[in-house]
Amino acid sequence: MIKFFRKIRQRLLAEKNISKYFIYAIGEIILVVIGILIALYINNLNTERQDTDTLNGYLNNITENVKADQIEIENIANFRDSSVIGSLYFMNMIENQSNEKFRTYFSKYFKFNPWLDESFQSNQSGFDALKNSGYLNKIHQTKVETLLYKYYSLVEKIRNEEQSLNNFMEEMEYDMYKNNVVQKTKPIVRKIFQNIESQDDMDELQKILNYPAFVGSHSRNAGTSYLNDLYEQLHEIANKLQIEIKKITHD
């Protein structure tokens, strides 16, 4: 192609046809410009395609994080349900005592006791990577951006609520261990399961379970159903977020 144009130029110069040469030169310039524009267009298409693929990769990672969060949400919600039921049972038990109630509490509900440091652990690696990449502005003012901030703001709220609850429980637990409350409970509970407990044992257990930190822990825990409301809200936002991400990535 280059040789072809060179021959034309040489022929026009040999003929000394200046006007035709200038027309040809202008045409050649136009062709070069068109070629450059086409190359830029193709390059822009490739860049946009690469950017789209990269953004989709970040969004798909977020989707995987959110799916994992939903499993975690279900697990922690189930624990909270059982823990709240256990604390409500405890509050009823200390008012209406019986050996059978004590046995039921320690066999069925104590494994969900308030002092277990359970909390929802969200995987934010995908969202953090998106923010650090500079690609977040590519979904600016979209439903995905709105839902992302709504989702992770609620994650932060849940984290703060759980931290407040767990801090309170740690203080109550420390108080009980410091005053030898927990240690006194264990031998009596063993006797109950062996059906060898005495009335003195039951009187002692009643006294222990009415210890302020013991009652305070269960009283506080019995009112934490609001956490499950937050988990449910987060689960719903997670579903909406996955739908909107799918619209962008076309997965």
PDB file of C-alpha atoms in Angstrom:
ATOM      1  CA  MET A   1       0.000   0.000   0.000  1.00  0.00           C
ATOM      2  CA  ILE A   2       2.846   2.397   0.879  1.00  0.00           C
ATOM      3  CA  LYS A   3       4.618   1.604  -2.402  1.00  0.00           C
ATOM      4  CA  PHE A   4       1.361   2.267  -4.260  1.00  0.00           C
ATOM      5  CA  PHE A   5       1.003   5.783  -2.806  1.00  0.00           C
ATOM      6  CA  ARG A   6       4.705   6.477  -3.337  1.00  0.00           C
ATOM      7  CA  LYS A   7       4.392   5.657  -7.041  1.00  0.00           C
ATOM      8  CA  ILE A   8       1.437   8.012  -7.355  1.00  0.00           C
ATOM      9  CA  ARG A   9       3.404  10.824  -5.690  1.00  0.00           C
ATOM     10  CA  GLN A  10       6.421  10.208  -7.900  1.00  0.00           C
ATOM     11  CA  ARG A  11       4.262  10.185 -11.061  1.00  0.00           C
ATOM     12  CA  LEU A  12       2.558  13.432 -10.133  1.00  0.00           C
ATOM     13  CA  LEU A  13       5.866  15.077  -9.324  1.00  0.00           C
ATOM     14  CA  ALA A  14       7.330  13.821 -12.596  1.00  0.00           C
ATOM     15  CA  GLU A  15       4.367  15.281 -14.493  1.00  0.00           C
ATOM     16  CA  LYS A  16       4.866  18.529 -12.556  1.00  0.00           C
ATOM     17  CA  ASN A  17       1.146  18.625 -11.972  1.00  0.00           C
ATOM     18  CA  ILE A  18       1.197  20.659  -8.781  1.00  0.00           C
ATOM     19  CA  SER A  19      -2.569  21.064  -8.382  1.00  0.00           C
ATOM     20  CA  LYS A  20      -3.206  17.339  -8.651  1.00  0.00           C
ATOM     21  CA  TYR A  21      -0.310  16.699  -6.293  1.00  0.00           C
ATOM     22  CA  PHE A  22      -1.774  18.989  -3.641  1.00  0.00           C
ATOM     23  CA  ILE A  23      -5.187  17.364  -4.038  1.00  0.00           C
ATOM     24  CA  TYR A  24      -3.546  13.985  -3.677  1.00  0.00           C
ATOM     25  CA  ALA A  25      -1.528  15.165  -0.629  1.00  0.00           C
ATOM     26  CA  ILE A  26      -4.678  16.437   1.058  1.00  0.00           C
ATOM     27  CA  GLY A  27      -6.421  13.149   0.296  1.00  0.00           C
ATOM     28  CA  GLU A  28      -3.503  11.225   1.738  1.00  0.00           C
ATOM     29  CA  ILE A  29      -3.592  13.345   4.887  1.00  0.00           C
ATOM     30  CA  ILE A  30      -7.320  12.702   5.196  1.00  0.00           C
ATOM     31  CA  LEU A  31      -6.730   8.970   4.835  1.00  0.00           C
ATOM     32  CA  VAL A  32      -4.019   9.098   7.506  1.00  0.00           C
ATOM     33  CA  VAL A  33      -6.326  11.018   9.851  1.00  0.00           C
ATOM     34  CA  ILE A  34      -9.138   8.528   9.216  1.00  0.00           C
ATOM     35  CA  GLY A  35      -6.720   5.692   9.921  1.00  0.00           C
ATOM     36  CA  ILE A  36      -5.635   7.328  13.178  1.00  0.00           C
ATOM     37  CA  LEU A  37      -9.261   7.893  14.212  1.00  0.00           C
ATOM     38  CA  ILE A  38     -10.140   4.291  13.451  1.00  0.00           C
ATOM     39  CA  ALA A  39      -7.130   3.123  15.466  1.00  0.00           C
ATOM     40  CA  LEU A  40      -8.126   5.362  18.383  1.00  0.00           C
ATOM     41  CA  TYR A  41     -11.707   4.093  18.189  1.00  0.00           C
ATOM     42  CA  ILE A  42     -10.561   0.464  18.266  1.00  0.00           C
ATOM     43  CA  ASN A  43      -8.162   1.251  21.104  1.00  0.00           C
ATOM     44  CA  ASN A  44     -10.961   2.950  23.053  1.00  0.00           C
ATOM     45  CA  LEU A  45     -13.198  -0.052  22.483  1.00  0.00           C
ATOM     46  CA  ASN A  46     -10.485  -2.362  23.795  1.00  0.00           C
ATOM     47  CA  THR A  47      -9.881  -0.097  26.805  1.00  0.00           C
ATOM     48  CA  GLU A  48     -13.609   0.072  27.569  1.00  0.00           C
ATOM     49  CA  ARG A  49     -13.869  -3.698  27.233  1.00  0.00           C
ATOM     50  CA  GLN A  50     -10.933  -4.167  29.592  1.00  0.00           C
ATOM     51  CA  ASP A  51     -12.417  -1.679  32.066  1.00  0.00           C
ATOM     52  CA  THR A  52     -15.779  -3.447  31.880  1.00  0.00           C
ATOM     53  CA  ASP A  53     -14.149  -6.828  32.477  1.00  0.00           C
ATOM     54  CA  THR A  54     -12.155  -5.432  35.405  1.00  0.00           C
ATOM     55  CA  LEU A  55     -15.214  -3.771  36.970  1.00  0.00           C
ATOM     56  CA  ASN A  56     -17.248  -6.948  36.496  1.00  0.00           C
ATOM     57  CA  GLY A  57     -14.484  -8.869  38.249  1.00  0.00           C
ATOM     58  CA  TYR A  58     -14.714  -6.568  41.301  1.00  0.00           C
ATOM     59  CA  LEU A  59     -18.508  -6.771  41.325  1.00  0.00           C
ATOM     60  CA  ASN A  60     -18.487 -10.560  41.015  1.00  0.00           C
ATOM     61  CA  ASN A  61     -16.093 -10.755  43.980  1.00  0.00           C
ATOM     62  CA  ILE A  62     -18.515  -8.607  45.981  1.00  0.00           C
ATOM     63  CA  THR A  63     -21.337 -10.965  45.002  1.00  0.00           C
ATOM     64  CA  GLU A  64     -19.352 -13.929  46.324  1.00  0.00           C
ATOM     65  CA  ASN A  65     -18.640 -12.014  49.553  1.00  0.00           C
ATOM     66  CA  VAL A  66     -22.318 -11.180  49.989  1.00  0.00           C
ATOM     67  CA  LYS A  67     -23.354 -14.791  49.375  1.00  0.00           C
ATOM     68  CA  ALA A  68     -20.895 -15.903  52.065  1.00  0.00           C
ATOM     69  CA  ASP A  69     -22.280 -13.180  54.346  1.00  0.00           C
ATOM     70  CA  GLN A  70     -25.793 -14.547  53.901  1.00  0.00           C
ATOM     71  CA  ILE A  71     -24.674 -17.954  55.154  1.00  0.00           C
ATOM     72  CA  GLU A  72     -23.012 -16.246  58.116  1.00  0.00           C
ATOM     73  CA  ILE A  73     -26.147 -14.162  58.716  1.00  0.00           C
ATOM     74  CA  GLU A  74     -28.295 -17.299  58.865  1.00  0.00           C
ATOM     75  CA  ASN A  75     -25.910 -18.970  61.321  1.00  0.00           C
ATOM     76  CA  ILE A  76     -25.654 -15.997  63.681  1.00  0.00           C
ATOM     77  CA  ALA A  77     -29.428 -15.379  63.468  1.00  0.00           C
ATOM     78  CA  ASN A  78     -30.097 -18.991  64.482  1.00  0.00           C
ATOM     79  CA  PHE A  79     -27.715 -18.597  67.412  1.00  0.00           C
ATOM     80  CA  ARG A  80     -29.358 -15.346  68.508  1.00  0.00           C
ATOM     81  CA  ASP A  81     -32.806 -16.943  68.342  1.00  0.00           C
ATOM     82  CA  SER A  82     -31.728 -19.830  70.544  1.00  0.00           C
ATOM     83  CA  SER A  83     -29.821 -17.545  72.902  1.00  0.00           C
ATOM     84  CA  VAL A  84     -32.802 -15.215  73.379  1.00  0.00           C
ATOM     85  CA  ILE A  85     -35.123 -18.188  73.981  1.00  0.00           C
ATOM     86  CA  GLY A  86     -32.618 -19.552  76.487  1.00  0.00           C
ATOM     87  CA  SER A  87     -32.458 -16.270  78.379  1.00  0.00           C
ATOM     88  CA  LEU A  88     -36.249 -15.971  78.451  1.00  0.00           C
ATOM     89  CA  TYR A  89     -36.399 -19.530  79.772  1.00  0.00           C
ATOM     90  CA  PHE A  90     -33.824 -18.601  82.414  1.00  0.00           C
ATOM     91  CA  MET A  91     -35.828 -15.582  83.568  1.00  0.00           C
ATOM     92  CA  ASN A  92     -38.927 -17.767  83.887  1.00  0.00           C
ATOM     93  CA  MET A  93     -36.940 -20.517  85.615  1.00  0.00           C
ATOM     94  CA  ILE A  94     -35.640 -18.368  88.469  1.00  0.00           C
ATOM     95  CA  GLU A  95     -39.222 -17.286  89.180  1.00  0.00           C
ATOM     96  CA  ASN A  96     -40.722 -20.767  88.859  1.00  0.00           C
ATOM     97  CA  GLN A  97     -38.006 -23.128  90.009  1.00  0.00           C
ATOM     98  CA  SER A  98     -37.965 -26.878  89.672  1.00  0.00           C
ATOM     99  CA  ASN A  99     -35.274 -29.490  89.280  1.00  0.00           C
ATOM    100  CA  GLU A 100     -36.624 -30.296  85.828  1.00  0.00           C
ATOM    101  CA  LYS A 101     -36.380 -26.672  84.709  1.00  0.00           C
ATOM    102  CA  PHE A 102     -32.790 -26.467  85.910  1.00  0.00           C
ATOM    103  CA  ARG A 103     -31.996 -29.692  84.091  1.00  0.00           C
ATOM    104  CA  THR A 104     -33.644 -28.444  80.877  1.00  0.00           C
ATOM    105  CA  TYR A 105     -31.855 -25.119  81.028  1.00  0.00           C
ATOM    106  CA  PHE A 106     -28.376 -26.570  81.456  1.00  0.00           C
ATOM    107  CA  SER A 107     -28.881 -29.382  78.938  1.00  0.00           C
ATOM    108  CA  LYS A 108     -30.710 -27.459  76.210  1.00  0.00           C
ATOM    109  CA  TYR A 109     -30.054 -23.749  76.509  1.00  0.00           C
ATOM    110  CA  PHE A 110     -26.792 -23.187  78.323  1.00  0.00           C
ATOM    111  CA  LYS A 111     -24.801 -23.946  75.148  1.00  0.00           C
ATOM    112  CA  PHE A 112     -26.320 -20.711  73.794  1.00  0.00           C
ATOM    113  CA  ASN A 113     -25.432 -18.736  76.907  1.00  0.00           C
ATOM    114  CA  PRO A 114     -25.072 -14.931  76.681  1.00  0.00           C
ATOM    115  CA  TRP A 115     -21.344 -14.930  77.420  1.00  0.00           C
ATOM    116  CA  LEU A 116     -20.373 -16.624  74.175  1.00  0.00           C
ATOM    117  CA  ASP A 117     -18.603 -13.975  72.130  1.00  0.00           C
ATOM    118  CA  GLU A 118     -20.595 -14.566  68.933  1.00  0.00           C
ATOM    119  CA  SER A 119     -20.808 -11.932  66.217  1.00  0.00           C
ATOM    120  CA  PHE A 120     -21.481 -11.519  62.512  1.00  0.00           C
ATOM    121  CA  GLN A 121     -18.244 -11.424  60.506  1.00  0.00           C
ATOM    122  CA  SER A 122     -18.781  -9.801  57.108  1.00  0.00           C
ATOM    123  CA  ASN A 123     -16.284 -10.367  54.293  1.00  0.00           C
ATOM    124  CA  GLN A 124     -15.584  -6.887  52.888  1.00  0.00           C
ATOM    125  CA  SER A 125     -12.531  -7.757  50.774  1.00  0.00           C
ATOM    126  CA  GLY A 126     -14.356  -7.293  47.457  1.00  0.00           C
ATOM    127  CA  PHE A 127     -15.790  -3.886  48.378  1.00  0.00           C
ATOM    128  CA  ASP A 128     -12.453  -2.711  49.806  1.00  0.00           C
ATOM    129  CA  ALA A 129     -10.694  -3.777  46.591  1.00  0.00           C
ATOM    130  CA  LEU A 130     -13.260  -1.894  44.485  1.00  0.00           C
ATOM    131  CA  LYS A 131     -12.810   1.296  46.529  1.00  0.00           C
ATOM    132  CA  ASN A 132      -9.020   1.099  46.307  1.00  0.00           C
ATOM    133  CA  SER A 133      -9.052   0.386  42.563  1.00  0.00           C
ATOM    134  CA  GLY A 134     -10.560   3.670  41.423  1.00  0.00           C
ATOM    135  CA  TYR A 135     -13.329   1.819  39.594  1.00  0.00           C
ATOM    136  CA  LEU A 136     -15.996   2.822  42.113  1.00  0.00           C
ATOM    137  CA  ASN A 137     -16.689   5.993  40.118  1.00  0.00           C
ATOM    138  CA  LYS A 138     -17.809   3.820  37.179  1.00  0.00           C
ATOM    139  CA  ILE A 139     -20.946   2.877  39.125  1.00  0.00           C
ATOM    140  CA  HIS A 140     -21.469   6.381  40.527  1.00  0.00           C
ATOM    141  CA  GLN A 141     -25.142   7.251  41.134  1.00  0.00           C
ATOM    142  CA  THR A 142     -26.315   3.750  40.220  1.00  0.00           C
ATOM    143  CA  LYS A 143     -28.515   1.431  42.261  1.00  0.00           C
ATOM    144  CA  VAL A 144     -25.488  -0.789  42.844  1.00  0.00           C
ATOM    145  CA  GLU A 145     -23.540   2.056  44.468  1.00  0.00           C
ATOM    146  CA  THR A 146     -26.531   3.015  46.629  1.00  0.00           C
ATOM    147  CA  LEU A 147     -27.076  -0.576  47.766  1.00  0.00           C
ATOM    148  CA  LEU A 148     -23.363  -1.125  48.421  1.00  0.00           C
ATOM    149  CA  TYR A 149     -23.189   1.821  50.826  1.00  0.00           C
ATOM    150  CA  LYS A 150     -26.501   0.859  52.396  1.00  0.00           C
ATOM    151  CA  TYR A 151     -25.324  -2.718  52.864  1.00  0.00           C
ATOM    152  CA  TYR A 152     -21.954  -1.944  54.410  1.00  0.00           C
ATOM    153  CA  SER A 153     -23.361   0.875  56.554  1.00  0.00           C
ATOM    154  CA  LEU A 154     -25.741  -1.679  58.049  1.00  0.00           C
ATOM    155  CA  VAL A 155     -22.821  -4.112  58.479  1.00  0.00           C
ATOM    156  CA  GLU A 156     -21.061  -1.403  60.510  1.00  0.00           C
ATOM    157  CA  LYS A 157     -24.195  -0.749  62.592  1.00  0.00           C
ATOM    158  CA  ILE A 158     -24.526  -4.471  63.365  1.00  0.00           C
ATOM    159  CA  ARG A 159     -20.847  -4.632  64.294  1.00  0.00           C
ATOM    160  CA  ASN A 160     -21.261  -1.750  66.758  1.00  0.00           C
ATOM    161  CA  GLU A 161     -24.427  -3.219  68.297  1.00  0.00           C
ATOM    162  CA  GLU A 162     -22.815  -6.633  68.728  1.00  0.00           C
ATOM    163  CA  GLN A 163     -19.657  -5.108  70.145  1.00  0.00           C
ATOM    164  CA  SER A 164     -21.686  -3.194  72.708  1.00  0.00           C
ATOM    165  CA  LEU A 165     -23.540  -6.380  73.694  1.00  0.00           C
ATOM    166  CA  ASN A 166     -20.379  -8.471  73.898  1.00  0.00           C
ATOM    167  CA  ASN A 167     -18.570  -5.815  75.942  1.00  0.00           C
ATOM    168  CA  PHE A 168     -21.421  -5.837  78.456  1.00  0.00           C
ATOM    169  CA  MET A 169     -21.366  -9.642  78.641  1.00  0.00           C
ATOM    170  CA  GLU A 170     -17.604  -9.658  79.154  1.00  0.00           C
ATOM    171  CA  GLU A 171     -18.010  -7.337  82.135  1.00  0.00           C
ATOM    172  CA  MET A 172     -20.730  -9.557  83.617  1.00  0.00           C
ATOM    173  CA  GLU A 173     -18.656 -12.694  83.018  1.00  0.00           C
ATOM    174  CA  TYR A 174     -15.585 -11.124  84.620  1.00  0.00           C
ATOM    175  CA  ASP A 175     -17.669 -10.190  87.650  1.00  0.00           C
ATOM    176  CA  MET A 176     -18.954 -13.752  88.019  1.00  0.00           C
ATOM    177  CA  TYR A 177     -15.528 -15.327  87.704  1.00  0.00           C
ATOM    178  CA  LYS A 178     -14.008 -12.781  90.042  1.00  0.00           C
ATOM    179  CA  ASN A 179     -16.590 -13.635  92.691  1.00  0.00           C
ATOM    180  CA  ASN A 180     -16.333 -17.392  92.118  1.00  0.00           C
ATOM    181  CA  VAL A 181     -19.932 -17.660  90.919  1.00  0.00           C
ATOM    182  CA  VAL A 182     -19.343 -19.825  87.841  1.00  0.00           C
ATOM    183  CA  GLN A 183     -17.009 -22.216  89.641  1.00  0.00           C
ATOM    184  CA  LYS A 184     -19.647 -22.923  92.303  1.00  0.00           C
ATOM    185  CA  THR A 185     -22.238 -23.753  89.654  1.00  0.00           C
ATOM    186  CA  LYS A 186     -20.385 -26.597  87.908  1.00  0.00           C
ATOM    187  CA  PRO A 187     -20.383 -29.258  90.685  1.00  0.00           C
ATOM    188  CA  ILE A 188     -24.067 -28.685  91.422  1.00  0.00           C
ATOM    189  CA  VAL A 189     -24.997 -29.002  87.740  1.00  0.00           C
ATOM    190  CA  ARG A 190     -23.076 -32.284  87.559  1.00  0.00           C
ATOM    191  CA  LYS A 191     -25.098 -33.589  90.507  1.00  0.00           C
ATOM    192  CA  ILE A 192     -28.363 -32.575  88.828  1.00  0.00           C
ATOM    193  CA  PHE A 193     -27.532 -34.621  85.740  1.00  0.00           C
ATOM    194  CA  GLN A 194     -26.571 -37.547  87.964  1.00  0.00           C
ATOM    195  CA  ASN A 195     -29.850 -37.170  89.894  1.00  0.00           C
ATOM    196  CA  ILE A 196     -27.964 -36.970  93.177  1.00  0.00           C
ATOM    197  CA  GLU A 197     -28.617 -33.340  94.017  1.00  0.00           C
ATOM    198  CA  SER A 198     -29.765 -32.437  97.524  1.00  0.00           C
ATOM    199  CA  GLN A 199     -32.074 -29.684  98.653  1.00  0.00           C
ATOM    200  CA  ASP A 200     -29.038 -27.802  99.924  1.00  0.00           C
ATOM    201  CA  ASP A 201     -27.568 -28.041  96.422  1.00  0.00           C
ATOM    202  CA  MET A 202     -30.740 -26.622  94.929  1.00  0.00           C
ATOM    203  CA  ASP A 203     -30.858 -23.816  97.470  1.00  0.00           C
ATOM    204  CA  GLU A 204     -27.250 -22.974  96.655  1.00  0.00           C
ATOM    205  CA  LEU A 205     -27.937 -23.085  92.922  1.00  0.00           C
ATOM    206  CA  GLN A 206     -30.929 -20.799  93.350  1.00  0.00           C
ATOM    207  CA  LYS A 207     -28.732 -18.345  95.199  1.00  0.00           C
ATOM    208  CA  ILE A 208     -26.052 -18.513  92.502  1.00  0.00           C
ATOM    209  CA  LEU A 209     -28.463 -18.045  89.613  1.00  0.00           C
ATOM    210  CA  ASN A 210     -29.982 -14.997  91.314  1.00  0.00           C
ATOM    211  CA  TYR A 211     -26.564 -13.343  91.426  1.00  0.00           C
ATOM    212  CA  PRO A 212     -26.953  -9.846  89.848  1.00  0.00           C
ATOM    213  CA  ALA A 213     -24.469 -10.439  87.025  1.00  0.00           C
ATOM    214  CA  PHE A 214     -26.123 -13.770  86.168  1.00  0.00           C
ATOM    215  CA  VAL A 215     -29.589 -12.229  86.047  1.00  0.00           C
ATOM    216  CA  GLY A 216     -28.342  -9.042  84.387  1.00  0.00           C
ATOM    217  CA  SER A 217     -26.696 -10.980  81.571  1.00  0.00           C
ATOM    218  CA  HIS A 218     -29.853 -12.914  80.763  1.00  0.00           C
ATOM    219  CA  SER A 219     -32.073  -9.882  81.158  1.00  0.00           C
ATOM    220  CA  ARG A 220     -29.942  -7.932  78.676  1.00  0.00           C
ATOM    221  CA  ASN A 221     -29.703 -10.872  76.288  1.00  0.00           C
ATOM    222  CA  ALA A 222     -33.445 -11.545  76.345  1.00  0.00           C
ATOM    223  CA  GLY A 223     -33.986  -8.154  74.702  1.00  0.00           C
ATOM    224  CA  THR A 224     -31.649  -8.616  71.752  1.00  0.00           C
ATOM    225  CA  SER A 225     -34.222  -9.733  69.191  1.00  0.00           C
ATOM    226  CA  TYR A 226     -33.612  -6.381  67.474  1.00  0.00           C
ATOM    227  CA  LEU A 227     -30.331  -7.841  66.211  1.00  0.00           C
ATOM    228  CA  ASN A 228     -32.230 -10.443  64.227  1.00  0.00           C
ATOM    229  CA  ASP A 229     -34.277  -7.632  62.696  1.00  0.00           C
ATOM    230  CA  LEU A 230     -31.011  -6.061  61.542  1.00  0.00           C
ATOM    231  CA  TYR A 231     -29.787  -9.396  60.169  1.00  0.00           C
ATOM    232  CA  GLU A 232     -33.026  -9.752  58.204  1.00  0.00           C
ATOM    233  CA  GLN A 233     -32.675  -6.237  56.771  1.00  0.00           C
ATOM    234  CA  LEU A 234     -29.120  -7.032  55.722  1.00  0.00           C
ATOM    235  CA  HIS A 235     -30.231 -10.278  54.089  1.00  0.00           C
ATOM    236  CA  GLU A 236     -32.863  -8.407  52.048  1.00  0.00           C
ATOM    237  CA  ILE A 237     -30.381  -5.756  50.906  1.00  0.00           C
ATOM    238  CA  ALA A 238     -27.966  -8.545  49.943  1.00  0.00           C
ATOM    239  CA  ASN A 239     -30.607 -10.055  47.654  1.00  0.00           C
ATOM    240  CA  LYS A 240     -31.313  -6.709  45.978  1.00  0.00           C
ATOM    241  CA  LEU A 241     -27.600  -6.011  45.576  1.00  0.00           C
ATOM    242  CA  GLN A 242     -26.992  -9.334  43.838  1.00  0.00           C
ATOM    243  CA  ILE A 243     -29.848  -8.653  41.409  1.00  0.00           C
ATOM    244  CA  GLU A 244     -28.481  -5.206  40.484  1.00  0.00           C
ATOM    245  CA  ILE A 245     -24.915  -6.506  40.070  1.00  0.00           C
ATOM    246  CA  LYS A 246     -26.215  -9.232  37.761  1.00  0.00           C
ATOM    247  CA  LYS A 247     -27.827  -6.558  35.574  1.00  0.00           C
ATOM    248  CA  ILE A 248     -24.428  -4.896  35.123  1.00  0.00           C
ATOM    249  CA  THR A 249     -22.298  -7.998  34.679  1.00  0.00           C
ATOM    250  CA  HIS A 250     -24.958  -9.924  32.710  1.00  0.00           C
ATOM    251  CA  ASP A 251     -24.011 -13.124  34.597  1.00  0.00           C
TER     252      ASP A 251
END
